[in-house]
GROMACS .gro file of C-alpha atoms in nm:
model
  415
    1MET     CA    1   5.138 -12.678  12.887
    2THR     CA    2   5.504 -12.607  12.963
    3GLU     CA    3   5.736 -12.641  12.665
    4ASP     CA    4   6.003 -12.908  12.704
    5PRO     CA    5   6.338 -12.722  12.714
    6ARG     CA    6   6.543 -13.029  12.622
    7ILE     CA    7   6.707 -13.052  12.282
    8PRO     CA    8   6.529 -13.295  12.046
    9LEU     CA    9   6.732 -13.602  11.951
   10THR     CA   10   6.684 -13.834  11.653
   11LEU     CA   11   6.863 -14.169  11.633
   12ILE     CA   12   6.927 -14.325  11.293
   13GLY     CA   13   7.028 -14.690  11.271
   14GLY     CA   14   7.048 -14.955  11.004
   15LEU     CA   15   7.274 -15.200  10.827
   16ALA     CA   16   7.273 -14.981  10.514
   17ALA     CA   17   7.550 -14.731  10.593
   18GLY     CA   18   7.521 -14.529  10.272
   19ALA     CA   19   7.145 -14.485  10.298
   20SER     CA   20   7.171 -14.393  10.668
   21ALA     CA   21   7.430 -14.127  10.585
   22ALA     CA   22   7.207 -13.992  10.308
   23LEU     CA   23   6.914 -13.962  10.549
   24ALA     CA   24   7.130 -13.781  10.808
   25ASP     CA   25   7.242 -13.536  10.536
   26ARG     CA   26   6.879 -13.467  10.444
   27LEU     CA   27   6.782 -13.399  10.803
   28ARG     CA   28   7.079 -13.170  10.851
   29ALA     CA   29   6.998 -12.976  10.536
   30GLY     CA   30   6.632 -12.953  10.628
   31GLU     CA   31   6.673 -12.764  10.955
   32PRO     CA   32   6.946 -12.514  11.040
   33GLY     CA   33   7.109 -12.580  11.374
   34THR     CA   34   7.107 -12.958  11.332
   35ALA     CA   35   7.418 -13.129  11.469
   36VAL     CA   36   7.498 -13.470  11.322
   37VAL     CA   37   7.717 -13.713  11.518
   38HIS     CA   38   7.853 -14.040  11.384
   39HIS     CA   39   8.094 -14.286  11.546
   40ASN     CA   40   8.273 -14.522  11.308
   41LEU     CA   41   8.351 -14.849  11.486
   42ARG     CA   42   8.545 -15.026  11.213
   43ARG     CA   43   8.871 -15.002  11.413
   44ILE     CA   44   8.718 -15.059  11.755
   45HIS     CA   45   8.903 -15.393  11.783
   46GLU     CA   46   9.217 -15.178  11.809
   47GLY     CA   47   9.059 -14.958  12.075
   48VAL     CA   48   9.017 -14.676  11.822
   49VAL     CA   49   8.690 -14.505  11.720
   50THR     CA   50   8.653 -14.219  11.471
   51ARG     CA   51   8.392 -13.958  11.554
   52ARG     CA   52   8.252 -13.717  11.295
   53LEU     CA   53   8.068 -13.405  11.408
   54GLN     CA   54   7.885 -13.182  11.159
   55LEU     CA   55   7.731 -12.853  11.270
   56GLY     CA   56   7.686 -12.559  11.037
   57PRO     CA   57   8.012 -12.514  10.845
   58ARG     CA   58   8.195 -12.736  11.094
   59ASP     CA   59   8.286 -13.087  10.977
   60GLN     CA   60   8.527 -13.236  11.227
   61LEU     CA   61   8.686 -13.582  11.246
   62THR     CA   62   8.828 -13.690  11.581
   63GLY     CA   63   9.013 -14.009  11.666
   64LEU     CA   64   8.928 -14.157  12.005
   65GLU     CA   65   9.129 -14.413  12.198
   66LEU     CA   66   8.917 -14.626  12.429
   67ALA     CA   67   9.030 -14.835  12.722
   68HIS     CA   68   8.836 -15.151  12.636
   69GLY     CA   69   8.739 -15.100  12.274
   70CYS     CA   70   8.364 -15.162  12.311
   71VAL     CA   71   8.037 -14.989  12.235
   72SER     CA   72   7.967 -14.921  12.603
   73CYS     CA   73   8.298 -14.738  12.634
   74THR     CA   74   8.213 -14.532  12.326
   75LEU     CA   75   7.881 -14.435  12.481
   76ARG     CA   76   8.010 -14.352  12.828
   77GLN     CA   77   8.338 -14.188  12.738
   78ASP     CA   78   8.235 -13.986  12.434
   79LEU     CA   79   7.881 -13.992  12.297
   80LEU     CA   80   7.692 -13.918  12.619
   81PRO     CA   81   7.922 -13.631  12.732
   82LEU     CA   82   7.916 -13.493  12.377
   83LEU     CA   83   7.536 -13.489  12.370
   84ARG     CA   84   7.533 -13.285  12.691
   85GLN     CA   85   7.787 -13.042  12.548
   86LEU     CA   86   7.591 -12.999  12.225
   87SER     CA   87   7.265 -12.949  12.411
   88ARG     CA   88   7.414 -12.643  12.581
   89LEU     CA   89   7.526 -12.471  12.261
   90PRO     CA   90   7.284 -12.191  12.166
   91GLU     CA   91   7.318 -12.266  11.794
   92VAL     CA   92   7.207 -12.629  11.831
   93ARG     CA   93   6.837 -12.679  11.770
   94ARG     CA   94   6.839 -13.053  11.706
   95ILE     CA   95   7.083 -13.343  11.734
   96VAL     CA   96   7.093 -13.638  11.495
   97VAL     CA   97   7.301 -13.940  11.596
   98ARG     CA   98   7.379 -14.171  11.306
   99LEU     CA   99   7.459 -14.499  11.473
  100ASP     CA  100   7.726 -14.730  11.339
  101GLU     CA  101   7.583 -15.028  11.147
  102ALA     CA  102   7.670 -15.259  11.439
  103MET     CA  103   7.486 -15.051  11.700
  104GLU     CA  104   7.137 -15.130  11.824
  105PRO     CA  105   6.928 -14.829  11.932
  106GLU     CA  106   6.774 -14.974  12.248
  107PRO     CA  107   7.098 -14.998  12.453
  108VAL     CA  108   7.173 -14.638  12.349
  109CYS     CA  109   6.833 -14.524  12.476
  110TRP     CA  110   6.888 -14.719  12.798
  111ALA     CA  111   7.221 -14.542  12.849
  112LEU     CA  112   7.061 -14.202  12.789
  113GLU     CA  113   6.826 -14.264  13.079
  114HIS     CA  114   7.035 -14.467  13.322
  115THR     CA  115   7.406 -14.388  13.272
  116LEU     CA  116   7.519 -14.092  13.478
  117VAL     CA  117   7.736 -13.824  13.324
  118GLY     CA  118   7.852 -13.634  13.624
  119ASP     CA  119   7.562 -13.663  13.866
  120ARG     CA  120   7.268 -13.707  13.627
  121PRO     CA  121   7.163 -13.883  13.307
  122VAL     CA  122   7.181 -13.714  12.967
  123LEU     CA  123   6.809 -13.763  12.915
  124GLU     CA  124   6.769 -13.456  13.133
  125ASP     CA  125   6.937 -13.257  12.853
  126VAL     CA  126   6.793 -13.421  12.540
  127ARG     CA  127   6.463 -13.589  12.452
  128VAL     CA  128   6.428 -13.870  12.201
  129GLU     CA  129   6.186 -13.753  11.934
  130ALA     CA  130   6.236 -14.038  11.689
  131VAL     CA  131   6.421 -14.363  11.642
  132VAL     CA  132   6.466 -14.439  11.273
  133ALA     CA  133   6.580 -14.756  11.098
  134VAL     CA  134   6.701 -14.739  10.739
  135LEU     CA  135   6.646 -15.059  10.540
  136ASP     CA  136   6.793 -15.159  10.206
  137ARG     CA  137   6.517 -15.357  10.034
  138ALA     CA  138   6.767 -15.547   9.818
  139THR     CA  139   6.944 -15.711  10.113
  140TRP     CA  140   6.747 -15.664  10.435
  141LEU     CA  141   6.529 -15.976  10.424
  142THR     CA  142   6.825 -16.200  10.335
  143ASP     CA  143   7.034 -16.047  10.615
  144VAL     CA  144   6.770 -16.088  10.886
  145THR     CA  145   6.680 -16.445  10.797
  146GLY     CA  146   7.039 -16.569  10.764
  147ASP     CA  147   7.315 -16.660  11.006
  148ASP     CA  148   7.606 -16.449  10.880
  149THR     CA  149   7.788 -16.287  11.170
  150LEU     CA  150   7.897 -15.926  11.196
  151ALA     CA  151   8.255 -16.052  11.197
  152GLU     CA  152   8.204 -16.216  10.857
  153ARG     CA  153   8.093 -15.879  10.719
  154GLY     CA  154   8.366 -15.681  10.891
  155LEU     CA  155   8.113 -15.508  11.118
  156ARG     CA  156   8.200 -15.628  11.469
  157ALA     CA  157   8.147 -15.379  11.751
  158SER     CA  158   8.420 -15.536  11.964
  159PRO     CA  159   8.678 -15.813  11.925
  160GLU     CA  160   8.442 -16.052  12.110
  161ASP     CA  161   8.126 -15.954  11.920
  162GLU     CA  162   7.953 -16.277  11.812
  163ARG     CA  163   7.621 -16.126  11.704
  164THR     CA  164   7.468 -16.200  11.367
  165LEU     CA  165   7.347 -15.952  11.108
  166ALA     CA  166   6.999 -16.082  11.178
  167GLN     CA  167   7.016 -15.998  11.548
  168VAL     CA  168   7.125 -15.641  11.478
  169GLY     CA  169   6.900 -15.579  11.176
  170ILE     CA  170   6.591 -15.712  11.353
  171ALA     CA  171   6.664 -15.511  11.668
  172GLN     CA  172   6.704 -15.192  11.465
  173ALA     CA  173   6.375 -15.234  11.279
  174GLU     CA  174   6.176 -15.363  11.576
  175PHE     CA  175   6.267 -15.065  11.797
  176ALA     CA  176   6.208 -14.799  11.531
  177ASP     CA  177   5.932 -14.538  11.525
  178VAL     CA  178   5.992 -14.481  11.154
  179LEU     CA  179   6.125 -14.717  10.886
  180VAL     CA  180   6.295 -14.551  10.590
  181LEU     CA  181   6.316 -14.781  10.288
  182ASP     CA  182   6.576 -14.753  10.014
  183GLY     CA  183   6.645 -14.942   9.692
  184ASP     CA  184   6.443 -15.212   9.521
  185THR     CA  185   6.367 -15.570   9.614
  186PRO     CA  186   6.497 -15.837   9.375
  187ASP     CA  187   6.145 -15.942   9.271
  188ALA     CA  188   5.776 -15.905   9.358
  189TRP     CA  189   5.779 -16.212   9.586
  190SER     CA  190   6.067 -16.073   9.793
  191ALA     CA  191   5.887 -15.740   9.815
  192ALA     CA  192   5.571 -15.906   9.942
  193LYS     CA  193   5.763 -16.116  10.200
  194THR     CA  194   5.956 -15.813  10.324
  195ALA     CA  195   5.631 -15.622  10.370
  196ALA     CA  196   5.473 -15.918  10.550
  197VAL     CA  197   5.767 -15.942  10.792
  198LEU     CA  198   5.761 -15.569  10.867
  199ASP     CA  199   5.383 -15.573  10.914
  200ARG     CA  200   5.433 -15.819  11.200
  201LEU     CA  201   5.772 -15.710  11.332
  202ALA     CA  202   5.708 -15.335  11.349
  203PRO     CA  203   5.333 -15.282  11.301
  204THR     CA  204   5.326 -14.938  11.462
  205ALA     CA  205   5.622 -14.790  11.270
  206ALA     CA  206   5.558 -14.545  10.988
  207ARG     CA  207   5.722 -14.628  10.652
  208LEU     CA  208   5.880 -14.371  10.425
  209GLU     CA  209   6.077 -14.379  10.101
  210LEU     CA  210   6.427 -14.239  10.136
  211SER     CA  211   6.395 -14.063   9.800
  212GLU     CA  212   6.095 -13.868   9.930
  213VAL     CA  213   6.208 -13.786  10.285
  214THR     CA  214   6.259 -13.425  10.383
  215ASP     CA  215   6.205 -13.486  10.754
  216VAL     CA  216   6.090 -13.782  10.963
  217LEU     CA  217   5.931 -13.614  11.263
  218ASP     CA  218   5.596 -13.552  11.096
  219ALA     CA  219   5.567 -13.926  11.031
  220VAL     CA  220   5.629 -14.037  11.391
  221PRO     CA  221   5.306 -14.202  11.517
  222ALA     CA  222   5.131 -14.048  11.816
  223ASP     CA  223   5.181 -14.370  12.015
  224ALA     CA  224   5.547 -14.416  11.918
  225ARG     CA  225   5.776 -14.549  12.190
  226ARG     CA  226   6.040 -14.277  12.127
  227GLY     CA  227   6.320 -14.470  12.291
  228GLU     CA  228   6.116 -14.637  12.563
  229VAL     CA  229   6.316 -14.942  12.671
  230THR     CA  230   6.154 -15.286  12.666
  231ASP     CA  231   5.984 -15.402  12.985
  232MET     CA  232   6.076 -15.771  12.987
  233HIS     CA  233   5.761 -15.849  13.183
  234GLY     CA  234   5.537 -15.628  12.972
  235PRO     CA  235   5.328 -15.710  12.664
  236LEU     CA  236   5.524 -15.892  12.392
  237LEU     CA  237   5.322 -15.751  12.103
  238ARG     CA  238   5.305 -15.381  12.021
  239GLY     CA  239   5.022 -15.247  11.814
  240GLU     CA  240   4.796 -15.480  11.620
  241PRO     CA  241   5.007 -15.699  11.391
  242PRO     CA  242   4.820 -15.925  11.145
  243LEU     CA  243   4.760 -16.266  11.297
  244ALA     CA  244   4.684 -16.442  10.968
  245ALA     CA  245   4.973 -16.585  10.764
  246ASP     CA  246   5.088 -16.399  10.452
  247CYS     CA  247   5.353 -16.513  10.202
  248GLY     CA  248   5.447 -16.790  10.445
  249ILE     CA  249   5.508 -16.535  10.724
  250ALA     CA  250   5.316 -16.617  11.043
  251LEU     CA  251   5.301 -16.520  11.410
  252LEU     CA  252   5.283 -16.778  11.686
  253THR     CA  253   5.191 -16.669  12.037
  254TYR     CA  254   5.305 -16.948  12.265
  255THR     CA  255   5.169 -16.952  12.622
  256ARG     CA  256   5.182 -17.241  12.871
  257THR     CA  257   5.152 -17.264  13.251
  258ARG     CA  258   5.398 -17.545  13.327
  259PRO     CA  259   5.778 -17.522  13.332
  260PHE     CA  260   6.029 -17.641  13.074
  261HIS     CA  261   6.267 -17.924  13.151
  262PRO     CA  262   6.608 -17.750  13.116
  263GLU     CA  263   6.781 -18.023  12.914
  264ARG     CA  264   6.488 -18.082  12.679
  265LEU     CA  265   6.448 -17.709  12.625
  266HIS     CA  266   6.819 -17.682  12.545
  267GLU     CA  267   6.773 -17.952  12.279
  268ALA     CA  268   6.451 -17.803  12.144
  269ILE     CA  269   6.562 -17.443  12.125
  270ASP     CA  270   6.718 -17.491  11.782
  271VAL     CA  271   6.363 -17.493  11.647
  272LEU     CA  272   6.375 -17.117  11.703
  273LEU     CA  273   6.678 -17.081  11.475
  274ASP     CA  274   6.568 -17.261  11.159
  275GLY     CA  275   6.303 -17.096  10.944
  276VAL     CA  276   6.225 -16.837  11.213
  277VAL     CA  277   6.266 -16.461  11.167
  278ARG     CA  278   6.227 -16.356  11.529
  279THR     CA  279   6.154 -16.494  11.875
  280ARG     CA  280   6.121 -16.296  12.194
  281GLY     CA  281   5.970 -16.361  12.532
  282ARG     CA  282   5.992 -16.505  12.881
  283VAL     CA  283   6.048 -16.867  12.975
  284TRP     CA  284   6.015 -17.058  13.300
  285VAL     CA  285   6.276 -17.329  13.349
  286ALA     CA  286   6.195 -17.582  13.622
  287SER     CA  287   6.544 -17.579  13.772
  288GLN     CA  288   6.535 -17.200  13.817
  289PRO     CA  289   6.200 -17.135  13.987
  290GLY     CA  290   6.281 -16.785  14.102
  291MET     CA  291   6.414 -16.634  13.782
  292ALA     CA  292   6.250 -16.564  13.448
  293LEU     CA  293   6.474 -16.608  13.145
  294TRP     CA  294   6.449 -16.379  12.845
  295VAL     CA  295   6.487 -16.545  12.505
  296GLU     CA  296   6.556 -16.364  12.180
  297SER     CA  297   6.639 -16.516  11.844
  298ALA     CA  298   6.683 -16.355  11.505
  299GLY     CA  299   6.772 -16.557  11.198
  300GLY     CA  300   7.053 -16.787  11.309
  301GLY     CA  301   7.143 -16.590  11.622
  302LEU     CA  302   7.026 -16.657  11.977
  303GLY     CA  303   7.048 -16.462  12.302
  304ILE     CA  304   6.935 -16.574  12.647
  305GLY     CA  305   6.949 -16.358  12.956
  306HIS     CA  306   6.794 -16.299  13.296
  307ALA     CA  307   6.465 -16.109  13.297
  308GLY     CA  308   6.453 -16.067  13.674
  309ALA     CA  309   6.258 -16.249  13.942
  310TRP     CA  310   5.897 -16.357  13.908
  311LEU     CA  311   5.652 -16.173  14.130
  312ALA     CA  312   5.575 -16.506  14.299
  313ALA     CA  313   5.941 -16.575  14.379
  314GLU     CA  314   6.057 -16.553  14.738
  315ASP     CA  315   6.280 -16.258  14.653
  316GLY     CA  316   6.052 -16.121  14.382
  317PRO     CA  317   5.970 -15.750  14.351
  318GLU     CA  318   5.682 -15.589  14.532
  319TRP     CA  319   5.372 -15.535  14.321
  320THR     CA  320   5.395 -15.163  14.385
  321ASP     CA  321   5.746 -15.159  14.236
  322VAL     CA  322   5.652 -15.293  13.891
  323SER     CA  323   5.463 -15.136  13.603
  324PRO     CA  324   5.082 -15.131  13.589
  325GLU     CA  325   5.104 -15.343  13.272
  326ARG     CA  326   5.299 -15.613  13.453
  327ARG     CA  327   5.055 -15.613  13.743
  328THR     CA  328   4.764 -15.650  13.502
  329LEU     CA  329   4.925 -15.935  13.309
  330ALA     CA  330   5.017 -16.116  13.629
  331SER     CA  331   4.666 -16.081  13.768
  332LEU     CA  332   4.510 -16.222  13.453
  333ARG     CA  333   4.722 -16.537  13.454
  334TRP     CA  334   4.787 -16.590  13.827
  335HIS     CA  335   4.807 -16.959  13.918
  336PRO     CA  336   4.728 -17.069  14.276
  337ASP     CA  337   5.053 -17.268  14.298
  338PHE     CA  338   5.289 -17.106  14.049
  339GLY     CA  339   5.179 -16.741  14.061
  340ASP     CA  340   5.285 -16.544  13.755
  341ARG     CA  341   5.530 -16.808  13.630
  342ALA     CA  342   5.447 -16.902  13.271
  343GLN     CA  343   5.584 -16.953  12.922
  344GLU     CA  344   5.519 -16.654  12.697
  345LEU     CA  345   5.688 -16.637  12.358
  346VAL     CA  346   5.609 -16.467  12.031
  347VAL     CA  347   5.762 -16.641  11.729
  348LEU     CA  348   5.766 -16.492  11.378
  349THR     CA  349   5.818 -16.772  11.125
  350HIS     CA  350   5.895 -16.772  10.753
  351GLN     CA  351   5.997 -17.128  10.659
  352ALA     CA  352   5.913 -17.321  10.973
  353THR     CA  353   5.544 -17.356  11.052
  354PRO     CA  354   5.390 -17.242  11.380
  355GLN     CA  355   5.273 -17.600  11.434
  356GLU     CA  356   5.631 -17.733  11.414
  357VAL     CA  357   5.758 -17.476  11.660
  358GLU     CA  358   5.469 -17.533  11.899
  359ALA     CA  359   5.514 -17.912  11.894
  360ALA     CA  360   5.889 -17.889  11.964
  361LEU     CA  361   5.834 -17.653  12.258
  362ASP     CA  362   5.551 -17.862  12.399
  363ALA     CA  363   5.779 -18.167  12.399
  364ALA     CA  364   6.023 -17.975  12.624
  365LEU     CA  365   5.763 -17.907  12.895
  366LEU     CA  366   5.753 -18.117  13.210
  367THR     CA  367   5.542 -18.429  13.180
  368ASP     CA  368   5.257 -18.491  13.423
  369ALA     CA  369   5.480 -18.725  13.624
  370GLU     CA  370   5.763 -18.471  13.638
  371LEU     CA  371   5.521 -18.197  13.733
  372ALA     CA  372   5.387 -18.411  14.018
  373ALA     CA  373   5.743 -18.467  14.153
  374GLY     CA  374   5.747 -18.104  14.263
  375PRO     CA  375   5.996 -17.815  14.288
  376ASP     CA  376   6.250 -17.997  14.506
  377ALA     CA  377   6.301 -18.254  14.232
  378TRP     CA  378   6.308 -17.989  13.960
  379ARG     CA  379   6.595 -17.803  14.126
  380ARG     CA  380   6.814 -18.112  14.089
  381TYR     CA  381   6.780 -18.127  13.711
  382PRO     CA  382   7.106 -18.065  13.521
  383ASP     CA  383   7.074 -17.712  13.382
  384PRO     CA  384   7.261 -17.602  13.067
  385PHE     CA  385   7.115 -17.252  13.113
  386GLY     CA  386   7.306 -17.203  13.435
  387GLU     CA  387   7.639 -17.180  13.254
  388TRP     CA  388   7.669 -16.813  13.170
  389HIS     CA  389   7.931 -16.629  12.966
  390GLU     CA  390   8.062 -16.297  13.095
  391GLU     CA  391   8.049 -15.988  12.878
  392PRO     CA  392   8.377 -15.878  12.715
  393CYS     CA  393   8.384 -15.554  12.913
  394ASP     CA  394   8.310 -15.577  13.284
  395ASP     CA  395   8.118 -15.249  13.265
  396ASP     CA  396   7.901 -15.358  12.972
  397LYS     CA  397   7.646 -15.522  13.200
  398ALA     CA  398   7.565 -15.184  13.347
  399ASP     CA  399   7.470 -15.052  13.003
  400ALA     CA  400   7.254 -15.340  12.886
  401PRO     CA  401   6.874 -15.298  12.880
  402GLY     CA  402   6.791 -15.575  13.124
  403HIS     CA  403   7.025 -15.849  13.002
  404GLU     CA  404   7.248 -15.941  13.294
  405VAL     CA  405   7.420 -16.222  13.109
  406SER     CA  406   7.382 -16.388  12.770
  407ALA     CA  407   7.432 -16.734  12.632
  408ALA     CA  408   7.688 -16.788  12.360
  409ASP     CA  409   7.560 -16.778  12.004
  410ARG     CA  410   7.474 -17.128  11.883
  411LYS     CA  411   7.564 -17.079  11.518
  412ASP     CA  412   7.886 -17.281  11.528
  413GLU     CA  413   7.719 -17.545  11.747
  414ARG     CA  414   7.455 -17.600  11.479
  415ARG     CA  415   7.696 -17.642  11.189
   0.00000   0.00000   0.00000
């Protein structure tokens, strides 16, 4: 077997800045030749980012001025070129990127593979060996089940950043190969609920105590995703999460083979924001028969984007152009009239019950009479999901892992 010549890369994310920094220091001390990179985004609203690079005796702070003041600009203009430069230094044996609290690891991994630096992506120079999320037990569960925004905590990644702590914290933990836990939960009940959420949110991720970590690579599971970006038409569950409820935490797998009425779905979608930890999946809206929509919620935050065309759509992809997993899923559920179109959502609840969520979503489906009216009638329905909001930076859409556009956060609308 030929040895991979690329430099190993570890990404560390998390809302707990101090604990993430402590873990990066441990990894740097544990292996000579480890370069640690951290971008501080606290002044990104001014178009300024501070980059810290540590390598051997070198500890360098650099101020960067960015054209748009956004995470995508930080990636394209500095982090990605820097990773290539570091990978070519003979003294560098490993790179650790400590992500800012507001950064989610999946868009970074997408950029590594798809954003060109020069004439090729940086993933030809580095390989992702581990994605790590650092969690503060004292605050994590409250953060990911609430509706506080990054702006309210002074953690925005751009002037237009409307994400919630829950959206970022959930994305960090869900994408991780290893979870590093720090601190103590307020009480035994909070500890049990946190464990129940993580059992269902990140069932394949290894869990380590920060106080005991010397390195994280030995803990990375053999089937870890190691930066593999989400296939929006792939399986929605990774691993084997518990399906029984525990401490009020439950998983609902929602599947239906008739479309949603766009206006009723728009009214019902708030059920995914109250008493729900996480929602993710594909929806079929009657007024948009060709396009699957991707829905994600976390705590009080919601994101909706395009997931690409259905295989059965007139301009859908060829079967040979999609993943084997997608072909298998489509074959198993293929409908003689609707093809692979279907509702597929996974909802992780903590105060709402799966029955409440299921009933609200069922009420948004087309009735028998509406279904019989046919696609021509469906296309004439008023569609709130057709009103998209552009990203703050025109180039951001090129660096998003599949989300072409996103709906505005509904937090203020719900208050």
